[in-house]
Backbone as a ProteinNet text record, in pm:
[ID]
protein_1_A
[PRIMARY]
AFDLLDKYGCAAGGEDSSPPSVGGVGGCGQPLADTTKLTPTNTVSVSSGASSSNGCKRLFLKLLTDDYAYEISWELKRVDNGEVLNNGPPGNRNFEDKSEYNGPASGCLDPGTYEFAIKDIFGDGIAAPGFYSVTLDGRTLARNSNFGPEQITRFTINKI
[TERTIARY]
714.2	846.6	894.4	848.8	861.6	811.5	690.8	630.5	731.6	785.1	864.9	997.8	1055.6	1170.1	1150.6	1009.4	972.7	965.7	914	898	1006.5	1084.8	1199.2	1338.4	1344.5	1480.3	1524.5	1681.2	1738.6	1749.4	1724	1718.3	1606.8	1499.3	1394.9	1414.1	1512.8	1570.1	1703.8	1752.8	1891.4	1893.4	2024.8	2037.6	2010.3	1941.9	1887.2	1941.5	2035.4	2090.3	2019.5	1931.4	1847.8	1723.5	1666.5	1561.1	1445	1342.4	1318.6	1385.8	1471.6	1531.8	1676.7	1756.1	1880.2	1940.7	2032	2113.3	2026.3	1901.9	1800	1877.2	1844	1880.1	1740.5	1741.3	1633.3	1681.6	1610.1	1632.1	1680.2	1790.8	1838.4	1921.5	1970.2	2033.1	1952.8	1838.9	1726.5	1719.5	1726.2	1750.5	1597.9	1583.7	1465.3	1446.2	1317.7	1303.6	1336.3	1381.5	1410.9	1286.4	1223.8	1098.3	1099.3	1214.9	1218.9	1162	1163.3	1108.7	968	911	774.6	675.3	551.8	445	396.3	397.5	350.8	199.7	162.2	28.3	2.8	72.5	65.8	-54.7	-156.9	-293.5	-378.1	-398	-495	-597.2	-730.3	-836.5	-866	-896	-939.4	-1042.3	-1130.7	-1250.5	-1197.8	-1256.8	-1218.5	-1293.7	-1322.4	-1372.9	-1289.9	-1334.5	-1265.5	-1133.4	-1022.3	-900.1	-861.8	-926.7	-925.4	-1064.4	-1073.4	-1199.3	-1247.8	-1163.7	-1209.6	-1189.7	-1169.6	-1142.1	-1030.1	-944.7	-808.6	-717.8	-692.3	-600.5	-471.2	-357.7	-217.3	-146.4	-60.5	53.5	165.8	230.1	340.3	442.7	559.9	690.2	786.7	838.1	945.3	1049.5	1178.5	1291	1417.5	1472.4	1599.3	1690.5	1793.5	1899	2015.1	2079.6	2194.5	2313.4	2435.5	2551.3	2547.9	2447.4	2436	2314.6	2290.2	2149.7	2122.2	2229.8	2225.6	2140.9	2144.8	2081	1927.1	1862.7	1740.4	1652.4	1531.7	1448.4	1297	1205.8	1065.5	970	845.4	758.8	621.7	531.8	384.4	306.2	235	152	13.1	-66	-213.4	-226.1	-284.9	-264.7	-381.5	-475.2	-577.9	-520.8	-445.4	-393.4	-220.5	-182.7	-16.7	47.7	-34.6	23.9	108.2	229.2	312.3	292.8	256.5	204.8	330	427.5	537.9	646.6	768	880.9	982.1	1091.7	1205.6	1317.3	1446	1464	1425.7	1385.4	1354.6	1464.9	1434.6	1508.8	1622.5	1582.7	1666.8	1820.3	1810.1	1946	1930.6	2051.5	2041.6	2001.9	1939.9	1935.8	2078.5	2088.5	2209.7	2218.8	2336.7	2377.1	2337.1	2284	2254.5	2147.1	2062.3	1966.7	1836.8	1751.9	1609.8	1532.1	1441.3	1337.8	1200.7	1122.3	985	893.9	794.6	698.2	599.8	516.2	428.6	475.1	426.9	472	372.1	264.6	145.4	84.5	-9.2	-98.7	-230.9	-333.4	-446	-487.1	-525.2	-540.9	-689.1	-743.4	-885.8	-913.8	-1035.3	-1061.7	-1011.4	-956.7	-877.8	-769.7	-709.7	-600.6	-462.7	-370	-241.6	-148.9	-18	107.3	207.5	270	384.7	498.2	606.5	729	860.3	931.3	1041.4	1168.9	1248.1	1350.7	1500.4	1577	1721.6	1796.5	1879	1949.4	2041.6	2111.5	2185.7	2097.2	1995.5	1908.6	1906.8	1961.5	1968.4	1883.3	1810.7	1707.9	1806.4	1757.9	1824.3	1882.2	2006.4	2064.7	2020.8	2001.7	1968.6	2070.1	2047.2	1911.4	1799.7	1856.7	1775.7	1643.9	1547.4	1404.2	1331.6	1213.8	1116.8	981.8	893.5	746.9	644.6	559.9	443.3	325.2	256	150.8	26.7	-113.4	-221.8	-311.3	-333.6	-426.3	-378.4	-230.4	-201.3	-186.1	-241.2	-215.5	-107.5	-17.9	104.6	51.5	89.7	53.3	182.7	309.8	425.3	539.4	622	736.5	841.9	957.9	1050.7	1197.3	1292.8	1432.5	1477.3	1472.4	1541.9	1426.5	1414.3	1306.6	1360.6	1497.6	1560.2	1541.2	1538.7	1562.8	1418.5	1308.2	1192.7	1080.7	991.4	894.6	774.4	666.8	541.6	434.8	364.2	253.4	133.1	30.6	-72.2	-202.5	-245.6	-356.7	-473.1	-605.3	-713.2	-785.2	-810.8	-902.9	-1043.6	-1140.3	-1283.6	-1343.6	-1453	-1557.4	-1656.2	-1700.5	-1803.6	-1927.3
1915.1	1953.3	1910	1784	1759.5	1836.6	1903.4	1983.3	2126.3	2167.1	2276.7	2247.9	2145	2097.1	2074	2013.9	2006.9	2140.2	2234.5	2371.7	2449.8	2458.6	2552.7	2495.5	2380.4	2301.2	2302.7	2270.5	2247.5	2372.2	2486.8	2616.3	2632	2535.2	2540.5	2486.5	2422	2345.9	2391	2324.4	2346.8	2306.7	2323.3	2273.1	2386	2344.5	2422.8	2359.7	2439.6	2386.8	2447.5	2502	2552	2463.8	2469	2385.3	2431.2	2358.2	2214	2108.8	2136.2	2009.6	2058.1	2021.5	2026.5	1948.1	2000.9	1916.7	1853	1888.3	1869.4	1897.7	1833.4	1843.3	1854.6	1962.9	1954.6	1979.8	2027.6	2040.1	1927.8	1928.9	1820.4	1738.9	1778.6	1688.6	1591.2	1613	1520	1389	1273.4	1144.5	1098.3	1026.1	984	836.5	789.9	639.7	566.5	440.6	327.2	255.3	317.7	249.3	108.3	54.3	-100.7	-170.3	-128	-194.3	-175.9	-85.5	-61.1	-132.2	-157	-208.7	-96.2	-106.5	-6.4	12.8	153.7	191.8	294.1	266.7	364.7	328.2	297.9	287	386.2	466.7	593.3	580.9	631.6	645.6	786.1	825.1	970.3	975.9	1072.2	1077.1	1150.4	1124.4	1190.1	1328.3	1401.7	1529.3	1619.7	1740.4	1846.9	1881.6	1834.8	1896.7	2004.7	2015.5	2120.9	2116.4	2229.1	2250.9	2113.6	2032.2	1922	1783.6	1804.7	1680.7	1594.9	1649.9	1584.9	1552.9	1435.3	1396.4	1364.2	1440.1	1406.9	1383	1297.6	1260.6	1348.8	1402.8	1488.8	1423	1424.7	1387.9	1485.1	1480	1586.4	1479.5	1499.6	1408.9	1508.4	1469	1535.7	1420	1423.8	1299.9	1315.1	1193.8	1196.4	1195.4	1142.8	1116.6	1001.7	931.1	798.8	798.3	897.5	926.7	836.2	753.7	661.3	522.9	532.1	399.1	414.8	530.7	561.7	549.3	483.5	493.2	482.1	498.4	490.4	470.4	399.3	372.3	390	431.2	456	358.9	260.8	171.9	171	127.8	102	-46.6	-75.2	-214.9	-300.7	-261.9	-377	-445.9	-366.3	-428.1	-424.7	-362.1	-368.1	-275.2	-186.1	-81.9	12.3	18.3	129.6	253.4	356.8	493.9	576.1	563.3	651.6	597.7	652.9	596.5	707.8	679.9	771.7	706.8	760.5	894.7	894.9	1008.6	1033	1013.7	958.6	941.1	815	734.7	617.8	670.3	788.1	831.7	807.1	848.5	853.2	990.3	1001.5	1111.7	1181.5	1309.3	1387	1362.7	1367.1	1370.9	1491.3	1492.2	1625.1	1730.2	1666.6	1756.1	1735.6	1841.5	1838.6	1823.1	1753.2	1729.6	1735.6	1807.8	1853.6	1877.7	1796.2	1801.5	1686.2	1667.8	1574.6	1444.6	1340.5	1214.5	1123.5	1194.4	1116.7	1239.3	1181	1276.7	1272.5	1292	1287.2	1132.8	1115.9	971.7	943.6	835.7	805.9	742	721.5	647	496.2	461.2	321.3	312	207.9	188.7	191.7	247.8	282.3	241.5	216	200.7	279.2	353.8	434.5	343	299	240.5	319.6	348.4	397.1	296	294.1	177.2	240	169.1	192.3	58.8	55.5	-64.7	-125.3	-18.9	-61.5	-109.3	-56	-112.6	-28.7	101.4	189.2	311.4	326.9	438.9	565.8	679.6	802.9	859.7	890.8	949.9	1099.9	1137.9	1262.5	1355.9	1476.4	1533.1	1505.6	1400.9	1367.2	1309	1307.8	1241.2	1219.7	1158.2	1178.1	1209.2	1259.5	1265.2	1264.1	1202.3	1188.6	1261.3	1344	1405.1	1393.4	1383.6	1389.6	1500.6	1588.1	1718	1778	1795.1	1863.6	1764.4	1646.4	1562.6	1469.8	1463.6	1382.6	1237.5	1148.4	1004.4	931.6	986.4	917.8	1011.8	989.8	1080.8	997.3	979.6	910	930.1	874.8	881.4	734.1	676.5	563.6	446.7	420.6	315.1	172.2	165.3	43.5	14.7	-101.4	-135.9	-89.3	-80.3	-29.2	6.8	93.8	137.3	153.3	102.3	104.1	173.1	256.5	342.9	298.4	249	209.3	314.2	384.4	469.7	445.1	482.1	458.9	589.7	620.3	743.4	677.5	707.9	672.9	753.7	693.8	787.7	838.2	966	1025.9	978.1
800.1	761.1	626.5	576.2	438.2	331.1	369.3	280.5	262.7	367.7	354.2	277.3	305.8	215.8	94.1	64.1	-73.4	-146.3	-83.1	-146.2	-146	-29	-31.8	-22.1	-18.7	-31.7	109.7	112.9	218.1	326.7	261.8	338.9	444.3	412.7	517.5	639.8	663.1	783	825.5	919.5	972.8	1112.4	1169.1	1311.6	1392.8	1519	1621.4	1759.2	1820	1936.5	2065.5	2060.1	2174.8	2207.2	2319.2	2342.7	2273.3	2227.7	2282.1	2223.4	2120.4	2046.7	2046.9	2163.1	2179.9	2091.4	2021.7	1917.4	1794.1	1783.4	1686.4	1544.6	1450.3	1314.5	1223.1	1154.6	1050.7	916.9	832.1	685.2	630.8	544.9	475.9	546.8	681.1	769.5	851.3	857.2	908.9	855.5	942.5	893.2	850	756.6	709.3	764.2	780.8	835.3	733.6	775.5	681	640.4	542.8	498.5	443.4	425.2	375.7	484.3	621.2	716.9	742	672.6	714.2	620.4	661	559	459.6	330.8	246.4	269.5	272.7	282.3	168.4	66	-56.4	-159.6	-96.8	-187.3	-162.8	-268.1	-266	-365.8	-324.1	-408.7	-422.8	-545.9	-550.5	-650.2	-662.2	-743.9	-875.3	-987.3	-1100.7	-1110.9	-1011	-1021.3	-1092.5	-1112.6	-1189.2	-1126.2	-1173.3	-1135.4	-1236.3	-1346.7	-1436.3	-1490.4	-1605.3	-1662	-1744.8	-1764.8	-1847.9	-1761.1	-1624.9	-1552.7	-1551.8	-1615.2	-1649.4	-1519.2	-1499	-1378.8	-1442.9	-1377.3	-1409.1	-1309.6	-1315.5	-1194.2	-1225.5	-1105.1	-1125.2	-1051.3	-1098.9	-1028.9	-1001.9	-865.5	-848.9	-795.7	-839.6	-814.1	-783.7	-684.5	-649.6	-644.8	-747	-740.1	-654.7	-620.3	-535.4	-630	-569.3	-650.8	-746.5	-733.1	-821.2	-900	-967.4	-1044.7	-1141.8	-1192.7	-1311.8	-1248.1	-1119.4	-1055.9	-1062.8	-1075	-1063.8	-1190.1	-1186.7	-1290.2	-1241.9	-1322.4	-1266.4	-1385.9	-1352.9	-1456.5	-1408.1	-1472.5	-1476.1	-1549.7	-1503.3	-1574.5	-1523.9	-1614.1	-1584.4	-1537.2	-1432.4	-1355.6	-1462.6	-1485	-1551.5	-1680.2	-1749.5	-1876	-1875.3	-1777.4	-1766.3	-1866.9	-1938.8	-2019.6	-1947.3	-2008.1	-1959.5	-2010.2	-1924.9	-2000.1	-1989.9	-1913.1	-1915.2	-1834.6	-1844.8	-1760.8	-1774	-1683.5	-1686.7	-1646.3	-1685.3	-1730.7	-1889.4	-1933.5	-2051.2	-2160.9	-2285.2	-2383.8	-2378.2	-2273.1	-2238.5	-2204.6	-2150.2	-2090	-1925.5	-1857	-1723.1	-1668.7	-1560.7	-1478.2	-1449.5	-1446	-1394.2	-1246.1	-1191.8	-1055.8	-990.8	-865.9	-794.3	-877.3	-942.9	-1029	-978.7	-1000.3	-981.2	-1109.5	-1088.9	-1224.8	-1162.2	-1224.3	-1167.6	-1284.2	-1306.5	-1418.2	-1430.8	-1529.1	-1520.2	-1558.9	-1494.7	-1512.8	-1619.1	-1645.4	-1726.7	-1805.3	-1912.9	-1963.6	-1880.3	-1951.9	-1868.7	-1839.6	-1707.7	-1687.5	-1665.5	-1738.4	-1726.6	-1583.8	-1539.3	-1425.5	-1438.7	-1344	-1341.5	-1226.9	-1208.2	-1114.4	-1171.2	-1115.7	-1167.4	-1072.1	-1111.1	-1046.2	-1073.2	-993.8	-1015.8	-932	-1010.8	-940.6	-958.4	-844.5	-855.3	-816	-893.4	-867.1	-842.5	-778.3	-758	-794.1	-885.5	-925.8	-821.3	-743.1	-632.6	-508	-490	-385.8	-266.2	-266	-146.2	-166.7	-262.1	-269.9	-313.9	-272	-314.8	-182.9	-175.9	-53.3	-25.9	90.8	144.8	103.4	62.2	53	-58.2	-144.4	-254.1	-206.8	-301.8	-262.5	-397.4	-387.4	-488.5	-427.1	-502.1	-458.3	-583.5	-573.7	-673.2	-615.5	-696.2	-665.5	-779.1	-728.9	-805.5	-758.1	-831.5	-815.7	-674.9	-676.5	-558.1	-415.1	-431.8	-323.1	-327.9	-237.3	-236.4	-203.7	-312.9	-297	-233.2	-270.5	-206.1	-211.1	-99.7	-92	-8.2	-53.9	7.5	-55.8	16.6	-47	-11.3	116.7	154	108.8	-5.6	-43.8	-78	-84.6	-109.5	-252.9	-311.5	-437	-515.2	-451.5	-532.3	-447.6	-486.5	-410.3	-515.7	-481.4	-570.9	-509.5	-579.4	-516.1	-607.8	-554.1	-641.1	-613.4	-705.7	-688	-786.4	-745.2	-833	-844.5	-966.9	-1016.1	-1019	-937.1	-955.4	-1037.7	-1099.6	-1188.9	-1085.6	-1108	-1020.9	-1054.9
[MASK]
++++++++++++++++++++++++++++++++++++++++++++++++++++++++++++++++++++++++++++++++++++++++++++++++++++++++++++++++++++++++++++++++++++++++++++++++++++++++++++++++

């Protein structure tokens, strides 16, 4: 369901009052789990195989902001040396309310361990239908909206 929402937006779901989901809500009306009460499992390893002709691995971010976009920021850093490789919003400005951002969050990433952190200064994450997702080579590493004050996704790109 999240893949459909990610690709087609709120039009991918909707309310269905017939069985088997009497009164069921889908699409952007579907409630998300309170992930602040879950144990993170966002540690992913991927091989540095050919994601393109030169083996380049890029992290992509998709972000749909809510009415309080100024609360959201993100950062990508290399774990071994703490180097911040990229962050947002771009240009030390705020994200725009109810806007979609979709594009690379990194240049080519060498083998190593990285952390992507998304933060909300108010501490409530992004209100639905807003969300964020990060992908590497088409593989979703994290996708969430109700992440509390911060969610960190650690991933490793292995040498082949």
